Amino acid sequence: MPMMTSQQYEDSLRKLNLVVYMFGERIKNVVDNPIIRPSMNAVALTYELAHRPEYEDIMTATSHVTGKKINRFTHIHQNNGDLVKKSKMGRLIGAQTGCCFQRCVGMDALNALSINTYNIDAKYCTKYHERFIDYLKYVQENDLTCDGAMTDPKGDRSLPPHKQSDPDMFMHVVEEKKKGIIVRGAKVHQTGAVNSHEIIVMPTISMREADRDFAISFALPSDTEGIIYIMGRQSCDTRKMEGPGNIDQGNTLYGGHEAMVIFDNVFVPWERVFMYKEYDFAGELVEQFASYHRQSYACKVGVGDVLIGATQAIAKYNGVEMASHVRDKIIEMNHLNETLYCGCIACASEGHKEASGTYAVDTLLANVHKQNVTRFPFEIARLAQDIAGGLMVTLPSQKDYDCPEIGKWMDKYFRGNAEYPTEERMRILRLIENMTLGTAAVGYLTESMHGAGSPQAQRIMIARQVNLDEKEKLAKKLCGIKKEEK
Amino acid sequence: MRHKKGRKIKPGIKYCGGCNPKYDRADVVKKMQHVLKDKVDFGSLEDEEISGILVVVGCETACVDASRFKKIPIWVITQPGDAEKFICDMK
């Protein structure tokens, strides 16, 4: 099965035996749960688009290990063109879903490991890369969705892993066996975790020798015994329980989710271990993954496309689309959104080949891109709310709109431009609400802030990557300073 | 390229990836197929008997790599106006 259809993907999830909790209860039917279902729909779209001729040029690739046509989400980038297509794919699916579609994180983990396992082998004569390629073939042949799990709870941030009062604050080895290892810990903020077939675990920070038991990377089926998922809450999440197509849901089709993933003494066979105590490679893996994942925020450009479209629509419904300040604000939203696009295309176009043969993005530009993502969606969202007006947050519910006694008053008084039905105006307002302070704001705003590393993490990388000495030399040369600094 | 001896032209359709298209590519192709149903037999790239390639791209960047189709005619549609011209040419 080189490429699954969306139905095959859904069916494959039904076969998993995940241990998922939400609102204090075990969820027996994860796929059909109304709160989780929209996020499954978003991942399913990554399968559906790969089968449509008008998207396959971006959505598919040729495997460098099997030569077969595969979904791009399981591909290892073989040139800068692949990296550019990855950025374009993010925009495409972000625009189609208006939310986080979750599957990029596994792709980024696979690509980072393709580099890191090769480099560990080169130094220590280990066999991680061979293992990884076998695993990659399995993922590609079965077209799996992988959760890339990096973020540990981290406990006291001032202390390294080995000094934590509770060692489980970082994923670590608790026992070594003949056939594998036993691990314990947790990964938090795991986007799309319960929609995944596999979990790929990576260390979360650079480590020193004393932290060697924490320097581990491995992959497991998502329903492995001992793995427990606790669903994260999202603002307005229970609106999804008010019936399919409900106006108050905003986005009636798609959504995202995050979960906390507990590893309670979980067995990992050796063939699934990709780093074992090589602490000096933990930081490299974190940086490779982070750079890829910062590029992945190309998706926010697509989500921005939807929010800009919604804003243009509400301007028309409100009858203000020709007001010069409204037009200027929408221009500003586009300017910010396309500036984001510049960053994700640039870091891909300026990519380079690593020793393993995998192409990596330009680290500086990927970090600049993500730094912009921590800011611009907030301004785009502010402008959307500005143009939408206060009704976005004072609008009564669909149940009131459907109520025979009072619905007529809503229909009468919430009509804007008479050319458009009141219901359309309500739907667009709810979509803007969804994206700027409802469930989708988790992905569009706070995830833009903290996902793939908080703003300061990018600033540290930017400081490391720029060559200030060369810039200083350029300035001194132009103004006639000839003396070299010692 | 004109049809020979009354036979329909059979171009294979190759789309760009559609990351940020400026028009509905699939809709434009659907209209072309409807208008030219008696003149052109649109096929897939896998079809061995195709007599040309219709490259349908969403913007002027035209990022599709069509270099492997050098031996047969290539028509590029970058906007709905190109589709109208293709229709006129085929008629």
Coordinates of C-alpha atoms in Angstrom, one line a residue:
Chain A
M1 CA 0.0 0.0 0.0
P2 CA 2.3 2.8 -1.2
M3 CA -0.3 5.6 -0.7
M4 CA -3.4 5.3 1.5
T5 CA -6.7 7.0 0.6
S6 CA -8.3 9.1 3.3
Q7 CA -10.8 6.3 3.9
Q8 CA -8.0 3.7 4.3
Y9 CA -6.3 6.1 6.7
E10 CA -9.5 6.4 8.8
D11 CA -9.9 2.6 8.7
S12 CA -6.3 2.2 9.8
L13 CA -6.9 4.4 12.9
R14 CA -9.9 2.3 13.9
K15 CA -7.6 -0.7 14.2
L16 CA -5.4 1.0 16.8
N17 CA -6.0 0.3 20.4
L18 CA -5.0 3.7 21.8
V19 CA -5.4 4.6 25.5
V20 CA -6.9 8.1 25.3
Y21 CA -8.4 10.1 28.1
M22 CA -10.5 13.3 27.9
F23 CA -12.6 15.0 30.5
G24 CA -11.6 12.3 33.0
E25 CA -12.9 9.4 30.9
R26 CA -11.3 6.8 28.6
I27 CA -12.3 7.4 25.0
K28 CA -13.2 4.1 23.4
N29 CA -14.0 5.4 19.9
V30 CA -11.4 8.0 19.2
V31 CA -12.1 8.4 15.5
D32 CA -15.8 9.3 15.9
N33 CA -15.4 11.5 19.0
P34 CA -16.9 14.8 18.0
I35 CA -14.1 16.8 19.6
I36 CA -11.3 14.7 18.0
R37 CA -13.0 14.0 14.7
P38 CA -12.3 17.4 13.0
S39 CA -8.5 16.9 13.7
M40 CA -8.7 13.5 12.1
N41 CA -10.4 15.0 9.1
A42 CA -7.5 17.5 8.7
V43 CA -4.9 14.6 8.6
A44 CA -7.1 12.6 6.3
L45 CA -7.0 15.5 3.8
T46 CA -3.2 15.0 3.5
Y47 CA -4.1 11.5 2.2
E48 CA -6.9 12.7 0.0
L49 CA -5.0 15.5 -1.8
A50 CA -2.2 13.1 -2.7
H51 CA -4.6 11.2 -4.9
R52 CA -5.9 14.3 -6.7
P53 CA -4.2 15.1 -10.0
E54 CA -4.4 18.9 -9.3
Y55 CA -2.3 18.5 -6.1
E56 CA -0.1 15.5 -6.7
D57 CA 2.9 17.5 -7.9
I58 CA 3.2 18.9 -4.4
M59 CA 1.7 16.1 -2.4
T60 CA 3.7 13.2 -3.7
A61 CA 7.4 12.4 -4.2
T62 CA 9.5 9.5 -5.4
S63 CA 11.1 7.6 -2.5
H64 CA 14.9 7.7 -2.7
V65 CA 15.0 4.2 -1.0
T66 CA 12.3 2.3 -3.0
G67 CA 11.8 4.4 -6.1
K68 CA 8.1 4.3 -5.5
K69 CA 5.6 7.1 -5.5
I70 CA 4.9 8.1 -1.9
N71 CA 3.1 10.8 0.1
R72 CA 5.5 13.7 0.5
F73 CA 4.9 13.6 4.3
T74 CA 7.0 10.4 4.4
H75 CA 9.7 11.7 2.0
I76 CA 13.3 12.5 2.8
H77 CA 14.3 15.7 1.0
Q78 CA 16.6 15.0 -1.9
N79 CA 17.2 18.5 -3.3
N80 CA 16.2 22.1 -2.7
G81 CA 13.2 21.6 -4.9
D82 CA 11.8 19.1 -2.4
L83 CA 12.3 21.6 0.4
V84 CA 10.5 24.3 -1.6
K85 CA 7.6 21.9 -2.3
K86 CA 7.4 21.1 1.4
S87 CA 6.9 24.8 2.1
K88 CA 4.3 25.1 -0.7
M89 CA 2.5 22.0 0.7
G90 CA 2.2 23.7 4.0
R91 CA 0.5 26.7 2.5
L92 CA -1.7 24.5 0.4
I93 CA -3.1 22.3 3.2
G94 CA -3.2 25.2 5.7
A95 CA -5.5 27.0 3.2
Q96 CA -7.6 24.0 2.6
T97 CA -8.2 23.3 6.3
G98 CA -7.8 26.6 8.0
C99 CA -6.1 24.9 10.9
C100 CA -3.1 22.7 11.9
F101 CA -3.1 19.5 9.9
Q102 CA -0.6 17.9 12.2
R103 CA 1.4 15.7 9.8
C104 CA 4.4 17.9 9.3
V105 CA 6.0 17.1 12.6
G106 CA 6.5 13.4 11.8
M107 CA 8.0 14.4 8.4
D108 CA 10.4 16.7 10.2
A109 CA 11.4 14.0 12.7
L110 CA 12.1 11.6 9.9
N111 CA 14.3 14.0 8.0
A112 CA 16.2 15.1 11.1
L113 CA 16.9 11.5 12.0
S114 CA 18.1 10.7 8.5
I115 CA 20.9 13.2 9.1
N116 CA 21.5 12.5 12.8
T117 CA 21.7 8.7 12.6
Y118 CA 24.2 9.0 9.7
N119 CA 26.4 11.4 11.7
I120 CA 26.3 9.2 14.9
D121 CA 27.4 6.2 12.8
A122 CA 30.3 8.2 11.3
K123 CA 31.7 8.9 14.7
Y124 CA 30.9 5.8 16.7
C125 CA 30.6 3.1 14.0
T126 CA 27.1 2.3 15.1
K127 CA 24.3 1.0 12.9
Y128 CA 21.6 3.5 13.5
H129 CA 21.3 4.8 10.0
E130 CA 20.7 1.3 8.6
R131 CA 18.0 0.8 11.3
F132 CA 16.5 4.1 10.4
I133 CA 16.3 3.4 6.7
D134 CA 14.5 0.1 7.5
Y135 CA 12.1 2.0 9.6
L136 CA 11.7 4.7 6.9
K137 CA 10.8 2.0 4.4
Y138 CA 8.2 0.7 6.7
V139 CA 6.7 4.2 7.2
Q140 CA 6.7 4.9 3.4
E141 CA 5.4 1.5 2.4
N142 CA 2.5 1.8 4.8
D143 CA 2.0 5.6 4.3
L144 CA 2.0 6.2 8.1
T145 CA 1.3 9.3 10.0
C146 CA 4.1 9.8 12.6
D147 CA 4.0 12.0 15.7
G148 CA 7.4 13.7 16.2
A149 CA 7.7 13.9 20.0
M150 CA 10.3 16.2 21.3
T151 CA 9.0 18.4 24.1
D152 CA 9.6 16.9 27.6
P153 CA 7.8 18.4 30.7
K154 CA 11.3 19.7 31.7
G155 CA 10.5 20.3 35.4
D156 CA 12.8 23.0 36.8
R157 CA 14.1 24.8 33.7
S158 CA 17.3 25.9 35.6
L159 CA 18.4 22.3 36.0
P160 CA 19.7 19.7 33.5
P161 CA 17.9 16.4 33.2
H162 CA 20.2 14.5 35.6
K163 CA 19.7 17.1 38.4
Q164 CA 15.9 17.1 38.3
S165 CA 14.3 16.1 41.6
D166 CA 12.1 13.8 39.5
P167 CA 14.1 12.2 36.6
D168 CA 10.9 11.5 34.7
M169 CA 10.7 15.2 33.7
F170 CA 12.9 14.1 30.8
M171 CA 12.4 10.9 28.8
H172 CA 15.1 8.4 30.0
V173 CA 16.2 4.8 30.0
V174 CA 15.3 2.9 33.1
E175 CA 16.4 -0.5 32.1
E176 CA 18.5 -2.2 29.4
K177 CA 17.5 -5.6 28.3
K178 CA 18.8 -8.1 25.7
K179 CA 16.2 -7.3 23.2
G180 CA 15.7 -3.6 23.9
I181 CA 15.3 -0.9 26.5
I182 CA 12.6 0.2 29.0
V183 CA 11.9 4.0 28.9
R184 CA 9.9 6.3 31.1
G185 CA 8.8 9.9 30.9
A186 CA 6.3 12.1 29.0
K187 CA 6.1 14.3 25.9
V188 CA 3.8 17.3 26.1
H189 CA 2.0 19.5 23.5
Q190 CA 1.9 16.5 21.1
T191 CA 0.1 17.8 18.0
G192 CA -2.0 15.1 16.3
A193 CA -0.8 12.4 18.6
V194 CA -4.0 10.4 18.6
N195 CA -4.3 10.6 14.8
S196 CA -0.8 9.0 14.5
H197 CA 0.2 5.4 13.8
E198 CA 3.7 5.9 15.2
I199 CA 5.5 8.1 17.7
I200 CA 9.0 9.2 17.0
V201 CA 10.7 10.3 20.3
M202 CA 13.7 12.7 20.3
P203 CA 15.6 14.4 23.1
T204 CA 14.4 17.9 23.9
I205 CA 17.7 19.8 24.7
S206 CA 21.4 19.6 24.2
M207 CA 23.0 17.2 26.8
R208 CA 26.3 16.5 28.5
E209 CA 27.8 13.2 29.7
A210 CA 25.9 13.3 33.0
D211 CA 22.7 13.3 31.0
R212 CA 23.5 10.3 28.8
D213 CA 20.6 8.2 30.1
F214 CA 18.3 10.9 28.7
A215 CA 20.0 11.1 25.3
I216 CA 17.7 8.6 23.5
S217 CA 15.7 8.6 20.3
F218 CA 13.3 5.8 19.2
A219 CA 10.1 5.1 17.4
L220 CA 7.1 3.0 18.5
P221 CA 3.6 2.1 17.3
S222 CA 1.2 4.7 18.9
D223 CA -0.7 1.9 20.7
T224 CA 2.2 0.3 22.3
E225 CA 1.5 -1.0 25.9
G226 CA 2.3 1.7 28.5
I227 CA 1.6 4.7 26.3
I228 CA -1.3 6.9 27.6
Y229 CA -2.7 10.0 25.9
I230 CA -4.4 12.8 27.8
M231 CA -6.2 15.2 25.4
G232 CA -5.5 19.0 25.8
R233 CA -8.4 21.4 26.1
Q234 CA -8.9 24.1 23.6
S235 CA -10.9 27.3 23.9
C236 CA -14.5 26.6 22.8
D237 CA -13.8 22.9 22.3
T238 CA -17.2 21.7 23.4
R239 CA -18.9 23.7 20.6
K240 CA -17.9 20.7 18.5
M241 CA -20.4 18.6 20.4
E242 CA -23.3 20.8 19.3
G243 CA -23.9 18.9 16.1
P244 CA -22.1 18.7 12.7
G245 CA -22.2 21.9 10.6
N246 CA -23.1 24.0 13.6
I247 CA -22.6 27.7 13.0
D248 CA -21.0 28.3 16.4
Q249 CA -18.2 25.8 15.6
G250 CA -16.8 28.3 13.1
N251 CA -14.8 25.8 11.1
T252 CA -17.4 23.1 10.4
L253 CA -14.9 20.6 8.8
Y254 CA -11.5 20.7 10.3
G255 CA -9.5 21.3 13.5
G256 CA -6.4 20.4 15.4
H257 CA -5.5 18.8 18.7
E258 CA -2.7 18.4 21.2
A259 CA -2.2 15.7 23.8
M260 CA 0.1 14.9 26.6
V261 CA 1.7 11.4 26.0
I262 CA 2.8 9.3 29.0
F263 CA 5.4 6.6 28.6
D264 CA 4.9 4.4 31.6
N265 CA 7.8 1.9 31.5
V266 CA 7.5 1.2 27.8
F267 CA 9.6 -1.4 26.0
V268 CA 11.4 -0.3 22.9
P269 CA 13.1 -3.0 20.8
W270 CA 16.7 -2.3 19.7
E271 CA 15.7 -2.1 16.0
R272 CA 13.6 0.9 16.8
V273 CA 16.3 2.8 18.8
F274 CA 18.0 5.5 16.8
M275 CA 20.1 7.1 19.6
Y276 CA 21.3 5.5 22.8
K277 CA 23.3 7.6 25.2
E278 CA 25.3 9.4 22.4
Y279 CA 24.7 12.6 24.4
D280 CA 27.0 14.7 22.1
F281 CA 24.4 14.2 19.3
A282 CA 21.3 15.2 21.2
G283 CA 21.8 18.9 20.5
E284 CA 22.4 18.3 16.8
L285 CA 19.2 16.4 16.5
V286 CA 17.2 19.1 18.3
E287 CA 18.6 21.8 16.0
Q288 CA 18.0 19.8 12.8
F289 CA 14.5 19.0 13.8
A290 CA 13.9 22.6 15.0
S291 CA 15.1 24.1 11.7
Y292 CA 12.8 21.8 9.7
H293 CA 9.9 22.4 11.9
R294 CA 10.4 26.2 11.9
Q295 CA 10.2 25.9 8.1
S296 CA 7.0 23.9 8.5
Y297 CA 5.2 27.0 9.8
A298 CA 4.6 27.7 6.1
C299 CA 1.2 26.3 7.0
K300 CA 0.3 29.5 8.8
V301 CA 0.5 31.3 5.5
G302 CA -2.3 29.1 4.2
V303 CA -4.3 29.6 7.4
G304 CA -3.7 33.3 7.0
D305 CA -5.1 33.1 3.4
V306 CA -8.3 31.8 5.0
L307 CA -8.5 34.5 7.6
I308 CA -7.8 37.2 5.0
G309 CA -10.6 35.7 2.9
A310 CA -12.9 35.7 5.9
T311 CA -12.1 39.3 6.6
Q312 CA -12.7 40.4 3.1
A313 CA -16.1 38.6 3.2
I314 CA -17.2 40.2 6.5
A315 CA -16.2 43.6 5.2
K316 CA -18.6 43.0 2.3
Y317 CA -21.3 41.7 4.7
N318 CA -20.8 44.8 6.9
G319 CA -20.9 47.0 3.8
V320 CA -17.5 48.6 4.5
E321 CA -15.4 46.8 1.9
M322 CA -14.8 50.1 -0.1
A323 CA -13.8 52.1 3.0
S324 CA -10.2 53.2 2.4
H325 CA -9.0 52.2 5.9
V326 CA -10.6 48.8 5.6
R327 CA -8.9 48.2 2.2
D328 CA -5.6 49.4 3.6
K329 CA -5.9 47.0 6.6
I330 CA -6.6 44.1 4.3
I331 CA -3.5 45.1 2.2
E332 CA -1.5 45.1 5.4
M333 CA -2.8 41.6 6.3
N334 CA -1.7 40.4 2.9
H335 CA 1.7 42.1 3.2
L336 CA 2.3 40.3 6.5
N337 CA 1.1 37.0 5.2
E338 CA 3.2 37.1 2.0
T339 CA 6.2 38.2 4.1
L340 CA 5.8 35.0 6.0
Y341 CA 5.7 33.1 2.7
C342 CA 9.0 34.7 1.7
G343 CA 10.7 33.3 4.7
C344 CA 9.6 29.7 4.3
I345 CA 10.5 29.7 0.5
A346 CA 13.8 31.4 1.2
C347 CA 15.0 28.9 3.8
A348 CA 14.1 26.1 1.5
S349 CA 15.6 27.6 -1.7
E350 CA 18.9 28.2 0.3
G351 CA 19.0 24.6 1.6
H352 CA 22.1 22.4 1.5
K353 CA 23.1 18.8 1.3
E354 CA 24.1 17.0 4.5
A355 CA 26.6 14.1 4.7
S356 CA 23.7 11.6 4.6
G357 CA 22.5 13.0 1.3
T358 CA 19.4 14.6 3.0
Y359 CA 18.8 18.3 2.1
A360 CA 18.5 20.6 5.1
V361 CA 17.0 24.1 5.2
D362 CA 19.1 27.2 5.8
T363 CA 19.1 27.4 9.6
L364 CA 19.3 31.2 9.8
L365 CA 16.5 31.8 7.4
A366 CA 14.3 29.1 9.0
N367 CA 14.7 30.8 12.3
V368 CA 14.0 34.2 10.9
H369 CA 10.9 32.8 9.3
K370 CA 9.6 31.3 12.5
Q371 CA 10.4 34.4 14.5
N372 CA 8.2 36.3 12.0
V373 CA 5.5 33.6 12.6
T374 CA 5.6 34.4 16.4
R375 CA 4.4 37.9 15.5
F376 CA 2.6 38.4 12.2
P377 CA -0.4 36.1 12.8
F378 CA -1.2 38.1 15.9
E379 CA -1.3 41.3 13.9
I380 CA -3.3 39.6 11.1
A381 CA -5.7 38.3 13.7
R382 CA -6.0 41.8 15.3
L383 CA -6.8 43.4 12.0
A384 CA -9.4 40.7 11.3
Q385 CA -11.1 41.4 14.6
D386 CA -10.9 45.1 13.9
I387 CA -12.8 44.8 10.6
A388 CA -15.1 42.1 11.9
G389 CA -16.5 44.2 14.7
G390 CA -17.7 43.4 18.2
L391 CA -20.5 41.2 17.0
M392 CA -18.0 38.4 16.6
V393 CA -18.0 37.9 20.4
T394 CA -21.5 39.1 21.3
L395 CA -23.4 37.1 18.7
P396 CA -26.0 34.7 20.3
S397 CA -25.9 31.0 19.5
Q398 CA -27.3 29.0 16.6
K399 CA -29.9 27.6 19.0
D400 CA -31.2 31.1 19.5
Y401 CA -31.1 31.7 15.7
D402 CA -33.1 28.5 15.2
C403 CA -35.6 29.3 18.0
P404 CA -39.0 30.2 16.4
E405 CA -39.7 32.9 19.0
I406 CA -36.5 34.9 18.8
G407 CA -34.6 33.7 15.6
K408 CA -36.6 36.2 13.5
W409 CA -35.1 39.1 15.6
M410 CA -31.6 37.9 15.0
D411 CA -32.3 37.4 11.3
K412 CA -33.6 41.0 11.2
Y413 CA -31.2 42.9 13.3
F414 CA -28.0 41.0 12.5
R415 CA -28.3 41.6 8.7
G416 CA -25.7 43.9 7.3
N417 CA -25.6 44.5 3.6
A418 CA -29.0 43.4 2.4
E419 CA -27.5 41.5 -0.5
Y420 CA -26.3 38.8 1.9
P421 CA -28.3 36.5 4.2
T422 CA -27.8 37.0 7.9
E423 CA -26.7 33.4 8.3
E424 CA -23.7 33.9 6.0
R425 CA -22.7 36.9 8.1
M426 CA -23.0 34.8 11.3
R427 CA -21.0 32.0 9.8
I428 CA -18.1 34.2 8.7
L429 CA -18.1 35.9 12.1
R430 CA -17.9 32.6 13.8
L431 CA -15.0 31.5 11.6
I432 CA -13.0 34.6 12.4
E433 CA -13.8 34.0 16.1
N434 CA -12.7 30.3 15.7
M435 CA -9.4 31.4 14.2
T436 CA -8.5 34.3 16.4
L437 CA -9.8 33.1 19.8
G438 CA -11.5 29.7 19.5
T439 CA -10.1 26.3 18.9
A440 CA -8.2 27.2 15.7
A441 CA -6.4 30.0 17.6
V442 CA -4.5 27.3 19.4
G443 CA -2.8 26.6 16.1
Y444 CA -2.8 30.0 14.4
L445 CA -1.7 32.1 17.4
T446 CA -0.3 30.3 20.5
E447 CA 1.2 27.5 18.5
S448 CA 2.7 30.1 16.2
M449 CA 4.3 31.6 19.3
H450 CA 5.6 28.5 21.0
G451 CA 5.5 25.6 18.5
A452 CA 8.9 24.6 17.2
G453 CA 10.4 26.6 20.0
S454 CA 9.4 29.9 21.7
P455 CA 10.6 33.2 20.3
Q456 CA 13.7 33.4 22.3
A457 CA 14.9 30.0 21.0
Q458 CA 14.9 31.5 17.5
R459 CA 16.7 34.6 18.7
I460 CA 19.5 32.5 20.1
M461 CA 19.8 30.7 16.8
I462 CA 19.8 33.9 14.9
A463 CA 22.6 35.3 17.1
R464 CA 24.6 32.1 16.5
Q465 CA 24.1 32.1 12.7
V466 CA 24.8 35.7 11.7
N467 CA 28.4 36.7 11.1
L468 CA 28.7 40.0 13.0
D469 CA 32.4 40.4 12.5
E470 CA 32.0 40.4 8.7
K471 CA 29.3 43.0 8.9
E472 CA 31.5 45.2 11.1
K473 CA 34.4 44.9 8.7
L474 CA 32.1 46.0 5.8
A475 CA 31.1 49.1 7.8
K476 CA 34.6 50.0 8.8
K477 CA 35.9 49.6 5.2
L478 CA 33.3 52.1 3.9
C479 CA 34.0 54.8 6.4
G480 CA 37.8 54.6 6.2
I481 CA 38.7 52.7 9.3
K482 CA 41.8 50.6 8.4
K483 CA 42.9 49.4 11.8
E484 CA 42.2 45.7 12.3
E485 CA 40.9 44.7 15.8
K486 CA 43.2 42.3 17.7
Chain B
M1 CA -1.4 21.2 -33.6
R2 CA -4.4 20.2 -35.6
H3 CA -6.1 16.9 -35.7
K4 CA -5.1 14.5 -38.5
K5 CA -7.6 12.5 -40.6
G6 CA -10.5 13.4 -38.3
R7 CA -8.8 11.8 -35.2
K8 CA -9.1 13.6 -31.9
I9 CA -6.0 15.1 -30.3
K10 CA -5.3 13.4 -27.1
P11 CA -3.3 15.5 -24.6
G12 CA -2.4 14.3 -21.1
I13 CA -3.1 16.7 -18.3
K14 CA -0.3 17.7 -15.9
Y15 CA -1.2 20.0 -13.1
C16 CA 1.2 22.0 -10.9
G17 CA 0.8 21.3 -7.2
G18 CA -1.7 24.1 -6.6
C19 CA 0.0 25.8 -3.5
N20 CA -1.6 29.2 -4.1
P21 CA -3.4 29.1 -7.4
K22 CA -4.9 32.4 -8.8
Y23 CA -7.9 30.6 -10.4
D24 CA -9.7 27.2 -10.1
R25 CA -7.5 25.0 -12.3
A26 CA -9.7 21.9 -12.1
D27 CA -12.8 24.0 -13.0
V28 CA -11.1 25.5 -16.1
V29 CA -10.0 22.0 -17.3
K30 CA -13.6 20.8 -16.7
K31 CA -14.9 23.6 -19.0
M32 CA -12.3 22.9 -21.6
Q33 CA -13.3 19.2 -21.6
H34 CA -16.9 20.2 -22.0
V35 CA -16.4 22.6 -24.8
L36 CA -13.9 20.4 -26.7
K37 CA -15.6 17.1 -26.1
D38 CA -15.9 16.4 -29.8
K39 CA -12.5 17.7 -30.7
V40 CA -10.1 16.7 -28.0
D41 CA -9.8 13.5 -25.9
F42 CA -8.1 14.6 -22.7
G43 CA -6.1 11.7 -21.1
S44 CA -3.8 11.0 -18.3
L45 CA 0.0 11.1 -18.4
E46 CA 0.1 7.4 -17.9
D47 CA -1.7 6.9 -21.2
E48 CA 0.8 5.7 -23.8
E49 CA -1.2 7.2 -26.7
I50 CA -1.2 10.8 -25.6
S51 CA -0.2 13.2 -28.4
G52 CA 0.8 16.2 -26.2
I53 CA 0.8 17.5 -22.7
L54 CA -1.5 20.2 -21.3
V55 CA 0.3 21.7 -18.4
V56 CA -2.1 23.5 -16.1
V57 CA -0.5 25.8 -13.6
G58 CA -2.0 28.1 -11.0
C59 CA 0.3 31.1 -11.5
E60 CA 3.0 32.5 -13.7
T61 CA 5.8 30.8 -11.8
A62 CA 4.8 27.6 -13.6
C63 CA 6.9 25.4 -11.4
V64 CA 6.0 22.2 -13.1
D65 CA 9.0 20.4 -14.5
A66 CA 7.8 19.3 -18.0
S67 CA 11.3 18.5 -19.3
R68 CA 10.6 14.8 -19.6
F69 CA 8.0 15.5 -22.2
K70 CA 10.3 17.1 -24.8
K71 CA 9.3 14.9 -27.7
I72 CA 5.6 15.9 -27.8
P73 CA 3.8 19.2 -28.0
I74 CA 3.3 21.1 -24.7
W75 CA 0.5 23.6 -24.1
V76 CA 0.8 25.6 -20.9
I77 CA -2.3 27.1 -19.2
T78 CA -1.4 29.8 -16.7
Q79 CA -4.7 31.6 -16.6
P80 CA -8.3 31.2 -17.9
G81 CA -7.4 33.3 -20.9
D82 CA -4.9 30.6 -22.0
A83 CA -7.6 28.0 -21.8
E84 CA -9.8 30.1 -24.1
K85 CA -7.0 30.4 -26.6
F86 CA -6.5 26.7 -26.5
I87 CA -10.1 26.2 -27.2
C88 CA -10.0 28.5 -30.2
D89 CA -6.9 26.8 -31.5
M90 CA -8.5 23.4 -31.2
K91 CA -11.7 24.5 -33.0

